[in-house]
Short mmCIF file of C-alpha atoms in Angstrom, two decimals:
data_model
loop_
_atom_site.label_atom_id
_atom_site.label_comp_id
_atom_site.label_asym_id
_atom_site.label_seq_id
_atom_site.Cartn_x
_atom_site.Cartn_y
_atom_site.Cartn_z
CA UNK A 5 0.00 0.00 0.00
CA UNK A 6 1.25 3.32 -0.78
CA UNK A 7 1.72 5.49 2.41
CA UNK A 8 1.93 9.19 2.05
CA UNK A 9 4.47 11.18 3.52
CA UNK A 10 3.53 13.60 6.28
CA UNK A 11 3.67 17.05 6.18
CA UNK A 12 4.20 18.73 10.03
CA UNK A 13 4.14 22.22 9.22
CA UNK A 14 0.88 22.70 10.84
CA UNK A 15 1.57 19.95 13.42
CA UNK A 16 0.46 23.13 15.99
CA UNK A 17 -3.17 22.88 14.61
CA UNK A 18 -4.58 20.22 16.76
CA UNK A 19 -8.11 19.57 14.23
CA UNK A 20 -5.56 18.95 11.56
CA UNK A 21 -2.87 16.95 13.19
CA UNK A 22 -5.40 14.97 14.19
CA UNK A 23 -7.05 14.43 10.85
CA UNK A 24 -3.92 12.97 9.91
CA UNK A 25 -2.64 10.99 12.75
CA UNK A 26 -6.23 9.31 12.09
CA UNK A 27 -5.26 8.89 8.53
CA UNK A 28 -1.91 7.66 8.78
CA UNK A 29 -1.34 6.29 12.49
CA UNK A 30 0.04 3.06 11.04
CA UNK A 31 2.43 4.51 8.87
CA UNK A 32 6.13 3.83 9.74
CA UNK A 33 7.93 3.48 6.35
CA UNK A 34 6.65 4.97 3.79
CA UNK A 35 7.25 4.76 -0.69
CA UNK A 36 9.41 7.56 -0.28
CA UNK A 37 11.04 7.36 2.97
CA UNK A 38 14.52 5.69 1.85
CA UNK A 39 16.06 8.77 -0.02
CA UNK A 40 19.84 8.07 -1.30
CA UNK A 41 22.45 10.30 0.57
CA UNK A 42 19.67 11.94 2.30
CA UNK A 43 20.87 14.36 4.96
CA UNK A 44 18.74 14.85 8.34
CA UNK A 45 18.78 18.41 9.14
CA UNK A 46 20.62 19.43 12.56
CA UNK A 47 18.07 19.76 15.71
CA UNK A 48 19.29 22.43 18.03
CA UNK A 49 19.10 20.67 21.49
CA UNK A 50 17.02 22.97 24.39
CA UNK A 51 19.55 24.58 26.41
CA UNK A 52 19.86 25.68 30.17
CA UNK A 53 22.70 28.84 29.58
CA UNK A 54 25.27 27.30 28.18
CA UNK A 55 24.95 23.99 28.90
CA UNK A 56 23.20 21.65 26.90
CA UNK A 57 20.62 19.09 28.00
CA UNK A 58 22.06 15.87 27.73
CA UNK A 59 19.63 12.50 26.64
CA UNK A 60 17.25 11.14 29.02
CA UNK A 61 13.76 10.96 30.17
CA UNK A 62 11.82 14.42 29.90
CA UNK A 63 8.19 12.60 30.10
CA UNK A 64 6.18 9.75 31.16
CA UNK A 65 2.84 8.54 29.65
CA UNK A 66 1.29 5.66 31.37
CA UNK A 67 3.82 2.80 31.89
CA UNK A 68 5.69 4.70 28.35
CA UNK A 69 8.73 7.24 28.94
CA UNK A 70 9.97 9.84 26.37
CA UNK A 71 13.76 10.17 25.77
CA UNK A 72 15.11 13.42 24.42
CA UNK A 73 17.02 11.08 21.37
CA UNK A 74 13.55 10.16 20.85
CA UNK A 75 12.47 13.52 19.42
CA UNK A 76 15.66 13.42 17.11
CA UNK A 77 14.55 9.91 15.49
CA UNK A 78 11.53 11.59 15.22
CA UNK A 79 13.03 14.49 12.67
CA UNK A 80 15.53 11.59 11.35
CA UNK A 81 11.94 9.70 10.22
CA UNK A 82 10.20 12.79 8.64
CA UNK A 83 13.30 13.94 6.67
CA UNK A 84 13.94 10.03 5.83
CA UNK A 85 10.76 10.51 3.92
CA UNK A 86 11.60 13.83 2.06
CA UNK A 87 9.60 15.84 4.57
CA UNK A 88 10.47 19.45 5.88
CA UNK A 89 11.16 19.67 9.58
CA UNK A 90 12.49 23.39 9.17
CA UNK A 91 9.22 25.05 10.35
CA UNK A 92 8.78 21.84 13.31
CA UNK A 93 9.63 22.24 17.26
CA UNK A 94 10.71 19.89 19.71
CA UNK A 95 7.75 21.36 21.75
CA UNK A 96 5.36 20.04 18.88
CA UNK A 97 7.57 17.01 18.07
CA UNK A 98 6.99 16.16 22.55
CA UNK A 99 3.57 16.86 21.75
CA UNK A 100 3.26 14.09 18.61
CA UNK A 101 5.44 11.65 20.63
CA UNK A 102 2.94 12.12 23.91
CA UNK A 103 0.23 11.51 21.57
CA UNK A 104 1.58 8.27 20.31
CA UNK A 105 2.52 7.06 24.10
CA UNK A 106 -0.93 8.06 25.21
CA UNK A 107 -2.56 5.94 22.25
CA UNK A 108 -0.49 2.74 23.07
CA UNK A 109 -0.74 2.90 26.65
CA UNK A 110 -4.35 3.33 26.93
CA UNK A 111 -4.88 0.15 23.98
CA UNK A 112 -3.13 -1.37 27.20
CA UNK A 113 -5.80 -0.52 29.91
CA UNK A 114 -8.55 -1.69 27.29
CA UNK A 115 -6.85 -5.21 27.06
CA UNK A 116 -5.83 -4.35 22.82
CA UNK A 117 -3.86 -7.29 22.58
CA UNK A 118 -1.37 -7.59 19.00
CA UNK A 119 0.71 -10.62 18.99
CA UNK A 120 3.90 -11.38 18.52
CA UNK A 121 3.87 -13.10 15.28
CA UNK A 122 1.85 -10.20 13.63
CA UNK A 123 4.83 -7.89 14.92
CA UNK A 124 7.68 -9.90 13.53
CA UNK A 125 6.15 -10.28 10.01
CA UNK A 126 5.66 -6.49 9.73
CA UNK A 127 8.79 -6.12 10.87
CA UNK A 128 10.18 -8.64 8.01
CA UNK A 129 8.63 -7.29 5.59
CA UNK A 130 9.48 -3.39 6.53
CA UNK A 131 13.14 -4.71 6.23
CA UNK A 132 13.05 -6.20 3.44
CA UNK A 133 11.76 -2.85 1.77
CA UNK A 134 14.47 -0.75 3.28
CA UNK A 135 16.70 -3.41 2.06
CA UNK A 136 15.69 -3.41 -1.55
CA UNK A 137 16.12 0.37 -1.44
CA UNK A 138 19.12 1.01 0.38
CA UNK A 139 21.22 -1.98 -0.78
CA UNK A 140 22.96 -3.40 2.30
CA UNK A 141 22.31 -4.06 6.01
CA UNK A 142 25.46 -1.93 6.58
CA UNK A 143 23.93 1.14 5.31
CA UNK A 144 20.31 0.82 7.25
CA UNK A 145 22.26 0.05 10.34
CA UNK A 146 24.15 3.52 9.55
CA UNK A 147 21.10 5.66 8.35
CA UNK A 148 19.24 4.17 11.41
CA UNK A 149 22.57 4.63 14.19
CA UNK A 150 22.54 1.09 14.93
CA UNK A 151 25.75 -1.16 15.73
CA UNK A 152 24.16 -4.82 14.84
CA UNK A 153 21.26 -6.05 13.06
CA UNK A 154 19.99 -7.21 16.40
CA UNK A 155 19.71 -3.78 17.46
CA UNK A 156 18.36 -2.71 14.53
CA UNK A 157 15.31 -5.79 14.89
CA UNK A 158 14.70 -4.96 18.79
CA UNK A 159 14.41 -1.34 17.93
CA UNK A 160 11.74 -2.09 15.17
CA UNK A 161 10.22 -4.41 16.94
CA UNK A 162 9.36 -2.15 20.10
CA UNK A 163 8.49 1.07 17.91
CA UNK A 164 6.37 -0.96 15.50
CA UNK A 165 4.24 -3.15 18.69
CA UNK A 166 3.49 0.62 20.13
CA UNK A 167 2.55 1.55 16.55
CA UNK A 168 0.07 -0.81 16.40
CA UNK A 169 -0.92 -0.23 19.29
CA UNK A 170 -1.65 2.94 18.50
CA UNK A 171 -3.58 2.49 15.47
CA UNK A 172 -5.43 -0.22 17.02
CA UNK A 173 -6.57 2.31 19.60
CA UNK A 174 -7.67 4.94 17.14
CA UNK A 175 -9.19 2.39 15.44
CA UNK A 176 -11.60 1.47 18.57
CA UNK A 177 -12.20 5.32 18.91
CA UNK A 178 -13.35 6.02 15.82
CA UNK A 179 -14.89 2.87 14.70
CA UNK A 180 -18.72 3.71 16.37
CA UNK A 181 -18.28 7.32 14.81
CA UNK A 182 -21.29 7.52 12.73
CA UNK A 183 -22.95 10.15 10.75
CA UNK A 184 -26.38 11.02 10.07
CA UNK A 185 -27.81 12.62 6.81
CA UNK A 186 -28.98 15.83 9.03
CA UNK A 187 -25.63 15.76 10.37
CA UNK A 188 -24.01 16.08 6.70
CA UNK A 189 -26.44 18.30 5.35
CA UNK A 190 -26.09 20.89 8.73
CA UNK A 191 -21.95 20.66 8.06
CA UNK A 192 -22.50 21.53 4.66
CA UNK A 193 -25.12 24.34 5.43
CA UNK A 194 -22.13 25.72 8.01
CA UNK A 195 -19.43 25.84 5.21
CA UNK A 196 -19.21 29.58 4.01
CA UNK A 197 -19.80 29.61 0.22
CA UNK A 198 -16.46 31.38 -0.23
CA UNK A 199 -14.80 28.32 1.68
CA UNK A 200 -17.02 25.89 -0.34
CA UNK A 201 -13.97 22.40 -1.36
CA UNK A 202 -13.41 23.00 -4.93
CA UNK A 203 -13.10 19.38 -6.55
CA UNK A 204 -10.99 18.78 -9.23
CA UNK A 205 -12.05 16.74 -12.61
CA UNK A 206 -14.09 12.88 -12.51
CA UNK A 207 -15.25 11.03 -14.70
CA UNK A 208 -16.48 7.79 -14.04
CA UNK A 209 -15.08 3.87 -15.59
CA UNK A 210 -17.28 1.10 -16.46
CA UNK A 211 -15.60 -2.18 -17.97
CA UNK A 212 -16.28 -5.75 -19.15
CA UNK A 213 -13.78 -8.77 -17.91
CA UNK A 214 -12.91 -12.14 -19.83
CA UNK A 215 -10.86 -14.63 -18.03
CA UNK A 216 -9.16 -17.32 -19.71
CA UNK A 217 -10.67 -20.69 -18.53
CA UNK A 218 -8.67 -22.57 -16.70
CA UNK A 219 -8.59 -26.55 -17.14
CA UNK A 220 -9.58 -29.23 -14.98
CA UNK A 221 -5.84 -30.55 -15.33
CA UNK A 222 -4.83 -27.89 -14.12
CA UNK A 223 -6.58 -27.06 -11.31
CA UNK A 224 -5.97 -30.40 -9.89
CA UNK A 225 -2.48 -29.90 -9.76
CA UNK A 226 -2.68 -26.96 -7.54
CA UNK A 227 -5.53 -28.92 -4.92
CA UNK A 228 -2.41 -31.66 -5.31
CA UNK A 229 -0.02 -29.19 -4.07
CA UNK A 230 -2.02 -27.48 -1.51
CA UNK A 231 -2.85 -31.31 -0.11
CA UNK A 232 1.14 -31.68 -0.01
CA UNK A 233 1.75 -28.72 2.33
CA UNK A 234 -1.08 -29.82 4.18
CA UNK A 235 0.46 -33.26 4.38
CA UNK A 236 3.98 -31.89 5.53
CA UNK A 237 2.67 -28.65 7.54
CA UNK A 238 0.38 -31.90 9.94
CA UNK A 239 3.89 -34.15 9.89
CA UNK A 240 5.96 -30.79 11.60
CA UNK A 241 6.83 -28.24 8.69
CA UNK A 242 6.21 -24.99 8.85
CA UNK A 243 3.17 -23.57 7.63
CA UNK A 244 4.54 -19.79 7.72
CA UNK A 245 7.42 -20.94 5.73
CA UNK A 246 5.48 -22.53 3.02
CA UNK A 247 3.65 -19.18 2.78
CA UNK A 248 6.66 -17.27 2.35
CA UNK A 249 8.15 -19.24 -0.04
CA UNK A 250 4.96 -20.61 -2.62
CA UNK A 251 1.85 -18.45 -1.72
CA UNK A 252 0.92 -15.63 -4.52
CA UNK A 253 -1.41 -13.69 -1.93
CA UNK A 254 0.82 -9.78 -2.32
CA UNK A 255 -1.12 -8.90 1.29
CA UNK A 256 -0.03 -11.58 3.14
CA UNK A 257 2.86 -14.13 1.69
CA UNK A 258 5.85 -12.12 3.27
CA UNK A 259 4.04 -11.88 6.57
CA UNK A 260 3.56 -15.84 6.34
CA UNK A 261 0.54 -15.61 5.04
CA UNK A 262 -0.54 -14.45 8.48
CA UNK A 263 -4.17 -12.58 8.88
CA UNK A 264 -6.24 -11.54 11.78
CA UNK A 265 -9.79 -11.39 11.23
CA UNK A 266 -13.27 -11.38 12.52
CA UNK A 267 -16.86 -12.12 10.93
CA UNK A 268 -17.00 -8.29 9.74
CA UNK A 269 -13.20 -8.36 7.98
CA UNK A 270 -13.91 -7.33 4.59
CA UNK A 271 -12.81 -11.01 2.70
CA UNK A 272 -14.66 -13.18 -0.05
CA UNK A 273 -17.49 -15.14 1.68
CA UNK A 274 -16.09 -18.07 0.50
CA UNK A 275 -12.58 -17.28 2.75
CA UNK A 276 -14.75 -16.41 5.85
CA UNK A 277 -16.92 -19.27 5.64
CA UNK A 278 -13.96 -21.74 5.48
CA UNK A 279 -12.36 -20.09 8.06
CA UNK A 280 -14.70 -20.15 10.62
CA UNK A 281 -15.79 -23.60 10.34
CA UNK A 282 -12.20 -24.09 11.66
CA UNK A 283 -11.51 -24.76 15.22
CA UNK A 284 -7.65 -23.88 16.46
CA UNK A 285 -4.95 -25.92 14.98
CA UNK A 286 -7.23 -26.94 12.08
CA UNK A 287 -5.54 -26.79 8.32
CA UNK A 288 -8.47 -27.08 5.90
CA UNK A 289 -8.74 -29.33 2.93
CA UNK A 290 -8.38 -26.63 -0.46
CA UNK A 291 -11.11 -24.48 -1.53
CA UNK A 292 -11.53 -22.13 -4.39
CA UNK A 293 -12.33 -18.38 -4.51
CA UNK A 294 -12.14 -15.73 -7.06
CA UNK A 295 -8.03 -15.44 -6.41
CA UNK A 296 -7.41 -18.70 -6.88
CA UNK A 297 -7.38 -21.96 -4.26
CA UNK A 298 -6.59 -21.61 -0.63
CA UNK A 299 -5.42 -23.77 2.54
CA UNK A 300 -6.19 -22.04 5.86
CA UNK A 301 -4.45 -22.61 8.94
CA UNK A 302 -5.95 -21.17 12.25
CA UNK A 303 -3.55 -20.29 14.85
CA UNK A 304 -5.63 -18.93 17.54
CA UNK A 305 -9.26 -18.16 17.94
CA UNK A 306 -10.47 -15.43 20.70
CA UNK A 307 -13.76 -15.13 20.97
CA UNK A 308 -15.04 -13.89 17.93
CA UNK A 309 -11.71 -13.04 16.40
CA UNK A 310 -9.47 -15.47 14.59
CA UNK A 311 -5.59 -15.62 13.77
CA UNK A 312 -4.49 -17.36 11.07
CA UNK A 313 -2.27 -18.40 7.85
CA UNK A 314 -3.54 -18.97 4.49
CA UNK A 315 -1.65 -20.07 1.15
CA UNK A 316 -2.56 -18.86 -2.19
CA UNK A 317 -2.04 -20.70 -5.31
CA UNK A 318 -3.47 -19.63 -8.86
CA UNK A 319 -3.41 -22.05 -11.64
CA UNK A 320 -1.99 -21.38 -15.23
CA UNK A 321 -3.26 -20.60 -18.22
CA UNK A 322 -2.14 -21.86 -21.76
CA UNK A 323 -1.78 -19.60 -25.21
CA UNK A 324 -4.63 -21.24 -26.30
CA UNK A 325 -6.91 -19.87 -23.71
CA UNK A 326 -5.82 -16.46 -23.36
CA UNK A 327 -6.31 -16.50 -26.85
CA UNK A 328 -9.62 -17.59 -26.68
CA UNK A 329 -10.93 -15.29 -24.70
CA UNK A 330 -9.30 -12.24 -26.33
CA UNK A 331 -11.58 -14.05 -29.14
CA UNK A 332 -14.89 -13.84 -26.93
CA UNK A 333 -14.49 -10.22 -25.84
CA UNK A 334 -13.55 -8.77 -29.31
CA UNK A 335 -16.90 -10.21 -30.30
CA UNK A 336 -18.42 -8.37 -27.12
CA UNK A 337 -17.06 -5.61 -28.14
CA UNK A 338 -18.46 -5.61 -31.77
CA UNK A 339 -21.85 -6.16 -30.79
CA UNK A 340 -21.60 -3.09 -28.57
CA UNK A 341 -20.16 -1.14 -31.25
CA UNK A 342 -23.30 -2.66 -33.62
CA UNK A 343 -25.81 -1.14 -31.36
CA UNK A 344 -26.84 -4.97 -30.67
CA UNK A 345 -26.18 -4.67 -26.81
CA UNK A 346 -25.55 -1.52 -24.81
CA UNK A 347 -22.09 -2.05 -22.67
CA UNK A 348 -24.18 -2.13 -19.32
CA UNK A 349 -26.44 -4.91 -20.72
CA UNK A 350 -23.37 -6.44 -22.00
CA UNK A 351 -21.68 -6.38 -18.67
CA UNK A 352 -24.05 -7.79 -17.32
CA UNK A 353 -24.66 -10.72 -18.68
CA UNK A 354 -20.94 -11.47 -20.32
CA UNK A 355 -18.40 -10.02 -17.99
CA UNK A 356 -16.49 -12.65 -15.83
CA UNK A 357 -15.99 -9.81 -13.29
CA UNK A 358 -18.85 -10.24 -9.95
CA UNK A 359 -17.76 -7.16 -8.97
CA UNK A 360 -18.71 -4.95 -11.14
CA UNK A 361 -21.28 -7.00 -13.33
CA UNK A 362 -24.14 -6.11 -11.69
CA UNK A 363 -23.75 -2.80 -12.06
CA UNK A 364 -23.42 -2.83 -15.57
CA UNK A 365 -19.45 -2.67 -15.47
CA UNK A 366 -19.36 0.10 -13.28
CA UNK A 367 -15.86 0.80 -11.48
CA UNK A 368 -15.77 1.61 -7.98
CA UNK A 369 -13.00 4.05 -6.64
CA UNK A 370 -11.23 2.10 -3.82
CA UNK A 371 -10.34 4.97 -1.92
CA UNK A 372 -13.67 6.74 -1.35
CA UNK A 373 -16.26 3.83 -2.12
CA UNK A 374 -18.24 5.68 -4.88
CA UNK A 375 -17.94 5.37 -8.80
CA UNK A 376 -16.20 9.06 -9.56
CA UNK A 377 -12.29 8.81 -10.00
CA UNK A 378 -10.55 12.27 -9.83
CA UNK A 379 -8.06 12.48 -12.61
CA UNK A 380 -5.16 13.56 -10.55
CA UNK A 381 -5.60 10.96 -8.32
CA UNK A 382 -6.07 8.15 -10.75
CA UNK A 383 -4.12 5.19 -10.77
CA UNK A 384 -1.54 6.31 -13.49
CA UNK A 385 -1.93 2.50 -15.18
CA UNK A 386 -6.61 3.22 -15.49
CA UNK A 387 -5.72 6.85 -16.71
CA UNK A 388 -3.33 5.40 -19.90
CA UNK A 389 -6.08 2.99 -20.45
CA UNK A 390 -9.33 5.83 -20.01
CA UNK A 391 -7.56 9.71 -20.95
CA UNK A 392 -7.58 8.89 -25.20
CA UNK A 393 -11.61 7.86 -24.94
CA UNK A 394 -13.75 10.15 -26.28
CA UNK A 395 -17.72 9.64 -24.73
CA UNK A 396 -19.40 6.24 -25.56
CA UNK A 397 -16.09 4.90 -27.47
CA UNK A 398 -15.09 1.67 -26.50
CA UNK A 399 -11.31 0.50 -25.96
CA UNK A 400 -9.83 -1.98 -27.95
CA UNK A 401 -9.27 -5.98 -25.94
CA UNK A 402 -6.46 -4.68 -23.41
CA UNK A 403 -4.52 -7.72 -21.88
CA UNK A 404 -4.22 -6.86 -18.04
CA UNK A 405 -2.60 -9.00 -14.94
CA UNK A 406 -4.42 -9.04 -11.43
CA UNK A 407 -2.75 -8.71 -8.18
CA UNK A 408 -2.23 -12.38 -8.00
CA UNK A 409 -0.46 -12.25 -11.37
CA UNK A 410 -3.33 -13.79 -13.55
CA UNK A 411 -4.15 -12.64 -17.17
CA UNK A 412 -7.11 -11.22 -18.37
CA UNK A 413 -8.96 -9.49 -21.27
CA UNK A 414 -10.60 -6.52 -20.94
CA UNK A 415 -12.64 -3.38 -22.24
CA UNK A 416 -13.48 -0.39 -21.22
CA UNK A 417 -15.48 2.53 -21.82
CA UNK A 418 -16.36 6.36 -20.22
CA UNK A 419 -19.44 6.67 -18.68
CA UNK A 420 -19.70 10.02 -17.22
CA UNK A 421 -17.42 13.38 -17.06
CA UNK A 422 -17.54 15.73 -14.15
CA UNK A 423 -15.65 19.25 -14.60
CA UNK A 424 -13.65 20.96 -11.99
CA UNK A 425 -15.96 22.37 -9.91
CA UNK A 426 -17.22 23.98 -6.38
CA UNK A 427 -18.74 21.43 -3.80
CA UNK A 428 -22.79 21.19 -4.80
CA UNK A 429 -24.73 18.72 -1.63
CA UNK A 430 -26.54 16.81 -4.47
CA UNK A 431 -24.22 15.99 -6.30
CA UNK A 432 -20.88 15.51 -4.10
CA UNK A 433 -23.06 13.91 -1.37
CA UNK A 434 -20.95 11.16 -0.80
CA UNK A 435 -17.54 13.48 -0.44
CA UNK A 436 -19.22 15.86 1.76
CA UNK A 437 -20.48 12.76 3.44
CA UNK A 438 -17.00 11.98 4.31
CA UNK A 439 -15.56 14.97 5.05
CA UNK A 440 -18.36 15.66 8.19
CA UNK A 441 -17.92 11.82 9.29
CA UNK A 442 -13.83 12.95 9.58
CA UNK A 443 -14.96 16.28 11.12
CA UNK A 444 -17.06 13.89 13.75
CA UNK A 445 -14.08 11.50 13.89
CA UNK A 446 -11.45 13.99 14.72
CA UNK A 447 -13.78 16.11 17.61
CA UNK A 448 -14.42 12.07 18.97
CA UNK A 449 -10.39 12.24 19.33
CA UNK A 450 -10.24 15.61 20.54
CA UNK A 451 -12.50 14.25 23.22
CA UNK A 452 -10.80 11.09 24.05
CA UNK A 453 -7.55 12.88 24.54
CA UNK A 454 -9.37 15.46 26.72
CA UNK A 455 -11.06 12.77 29.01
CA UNK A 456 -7.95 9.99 29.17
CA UNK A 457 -5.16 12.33 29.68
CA UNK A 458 -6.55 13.86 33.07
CA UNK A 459 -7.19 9.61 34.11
CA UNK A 460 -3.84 9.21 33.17
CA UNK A 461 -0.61 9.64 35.12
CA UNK A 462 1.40 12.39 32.51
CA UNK A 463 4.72 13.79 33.86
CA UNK A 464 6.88 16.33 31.65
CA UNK A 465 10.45 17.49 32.79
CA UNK A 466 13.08 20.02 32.74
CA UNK A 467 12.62 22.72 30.32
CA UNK A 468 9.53 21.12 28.26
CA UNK A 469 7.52 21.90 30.63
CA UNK A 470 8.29 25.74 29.25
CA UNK A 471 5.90 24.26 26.11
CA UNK A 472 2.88 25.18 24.70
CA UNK A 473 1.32 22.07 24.14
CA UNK A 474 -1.79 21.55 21.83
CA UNK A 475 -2.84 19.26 24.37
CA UNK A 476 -3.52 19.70 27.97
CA UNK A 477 -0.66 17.28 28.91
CA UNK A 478 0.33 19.55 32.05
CA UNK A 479 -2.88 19.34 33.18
CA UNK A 480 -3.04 22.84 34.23
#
């Protein structure tokens, strides 16, 4: 997943620090944090005269304590991403860092639990990033100040468990947030017109799938392999290993395949269903879903929430049936173009695609849940395939791959175009929608912090307590 990069220059505004703590509390390493030869800009220390504070505790959250070094990893992480720290304090940086303790200790006190194993595969797989980017353990251990790899692993390990412990806290905070149409349509109503969002250019996709058909053959001999694991995993191999090394699942194979979900996890009903008719231990026989054919291994099961492994294997595909079925949809696409079937009608009752068949082909943006894709923010591989269309033309057969590496045909066409233009409530419903549920979200925070930092024992030293926190964390 693509993580943004942070910008602190406001980190003083507490509404919008907060919006984007809640937006990107998880984030550790980010796309564009390993910069070659990147220099961290110098952080003058806070002096007393002329002597300068030297490292230790200067404040205690909960069972957490702050170092002073802790603040200058902080500025070593946001210029490790390309971001400015020119315009940042070490009295806001405290205040971010206070945040973070006061999210992990309080996941604590609500019995938050995240284990171990979850830990260690994040951690694997945030290494082996930094590796690919940096080249050599030497150089992580240098941009990082660490003297052994062990180091390096313990120190990831701790700051990545309070991470997500953090997140999982925000998480729990925000999750009952709700809003109500009034609610949206009295934030709107308080928006002065000269302040109105101005939204940039949409248009909306719609699209028609043929996947190559897969043989019986061939499908057998990945249920054969998936029995094999199965076979070794029950005689004392390691499951985690065999997902590492042969499942094709992107989310999950470098974490061991590892997953912890509940009934409401957003998976394929055919993954849930399997996976709760496990009990702990349990390694199911294969099953098939729309990725492919899956073995599930449940580690642990806690009350209504399940940990466990899963391996992914997708059979091939000859020539001969990719070729076919760039045969079937060029003949979909000629009747469309003969008037004989209109491309919804056609969608619906040709495209391989569930998700997006029954709604006559129509795409839906992944990142806000409607069908309107902003052209700025388009994936950069849809806008090649969409910008060249004029309205009602329809693409030539374009061979795409899934995230699983598969092959499929496709077409696709423009359905709708939406100019730059000022927020309207009818029509940018859902957007405004979410911007009042984030307002709601971020004065739920603003609350929780209020409430759980005066239950909580908070002690700042030396000369931070000189600061001007956002926060009340002097309780005064």
């Amino acid at each position: 997943m693509p993580l943004k990069t942070m910008q602190m220059n406001s980190i003083n505004n507490k509404s919008a620090f907060l919006f984007f703590l809640l937006l990107f509390s998880s984030t550790l390493i980010s796309a564009q944090e390993i910069i070659k030869d990147s220099v961290v800009p110098s952080v003058k220390k806070i002096q007393t005269g002329q002597r300068q504070k030297i490292d230790g505790v200067i404040a205690t959250v909960g069972d957490y304590i702050v170092l002073d070094s802790d603040i200058d990893k902080s500025f070593l992480e946001i210029s490790s991403q390309g971001g400015s720290v020119k315009d940042i304090t070490r009295c806001q940086m405290l205040g971010k860092l206070l945040e973070d303790k006061l999210y992990a200790h309080q996941a604590i006190q609500d019995s938050i639990k995240v284990t171990d194993s979850e830990i260690k595969g994040m951690m694997e797989e945030r290494l082996t990033y930094i590796l690919d980017k940096v080249g050599s353990m030497d150089k992580v251990l240098s941009m990082y100040k660490k003297s052994s790899e062990e180091e390096l692993r313990t120190s990831f390990f701790d700051i990545l468990k309070e991470q997500k412990l953090a997140s999982e806290m925000t998480n729990k905070i925000v999750d009952g947030v709700e809003i109500t149409p009034e609610e949206v349509r009295n934030f709107f109503k308080k928006i002065p017109k000269n302040e109105l969002p101005l939204f940039g250019a949409e248009m909306e996709v719609a699209q028609i799938v043929v996947t190559p058909k897969v043989s019986d053959a061939e499908k057998q001999k990945v249920i054969d392999k998936l029995n094999s694991f199965k076979k070794e995993v029950e005689e004392g191999a390691s499951f985690a290993t065999k997902a590492v090394l042969y499942s094709k699942d992107p989310g999950s194979s470098s974490n061991g395949g590892y997953y912890k979900m509940n009934r409401k996890t957003p998976f394929v009903k055919e993954f849930k269903d399997v996976a709760f008719s496990l009990q702990q231990g349990e390694i199911s026989a294969p099953f098939e879903t729309t990725f492919g054919f899956h073995i599930i291994y449940v580690e642990k099961v806690k009350g209504q929430e399940i940990e466990l492994r899963h391996i992914l294997l997708t059979p091939s595909v000859s020539e001969d049936e990719i070729k076919a079925a760039k045969e079937k949809i060029t003949l979909i696409r000629e009747k469309i173009i003969d008037k004989k079937l209109t491309f919804a009608d056609a969608a619906r009752t040709e495209s391989d695609q569930k998700e997006t068949r029954a709604n006559g082909g129509a795409l839906i943006n992944p990142n806000t849940r409607d069908t309107r894709f902003e052209l700025t923010k388009m994936d950069p591989s849809l806008y090649s395939q969409v910008s060249n269309l004029k309205d009602d033309e329809v693409s030539q057969p374009i061979l795409d791959t899934d995230e699983n590496g598969r092959k499929y045909y496709k077409i696709i066409t423009v359905t709708n175009r939406i100019n730059e233009h000022t927020a309207d409530y009818a029509t940018d419903y859902i957007k405004i929608k979410e911007l009042a549920l984030k307002e709601k979200q971020i004065k739920a925070i603003g609350k929780w912090f209020d409430t759980t930092i005066k239950d909580t024992y908070v002690k700042i030293l030396g000369e931070y307590r000189d600061c001007d926190f956002t926060n009340n964390w002097l309780k005064k």
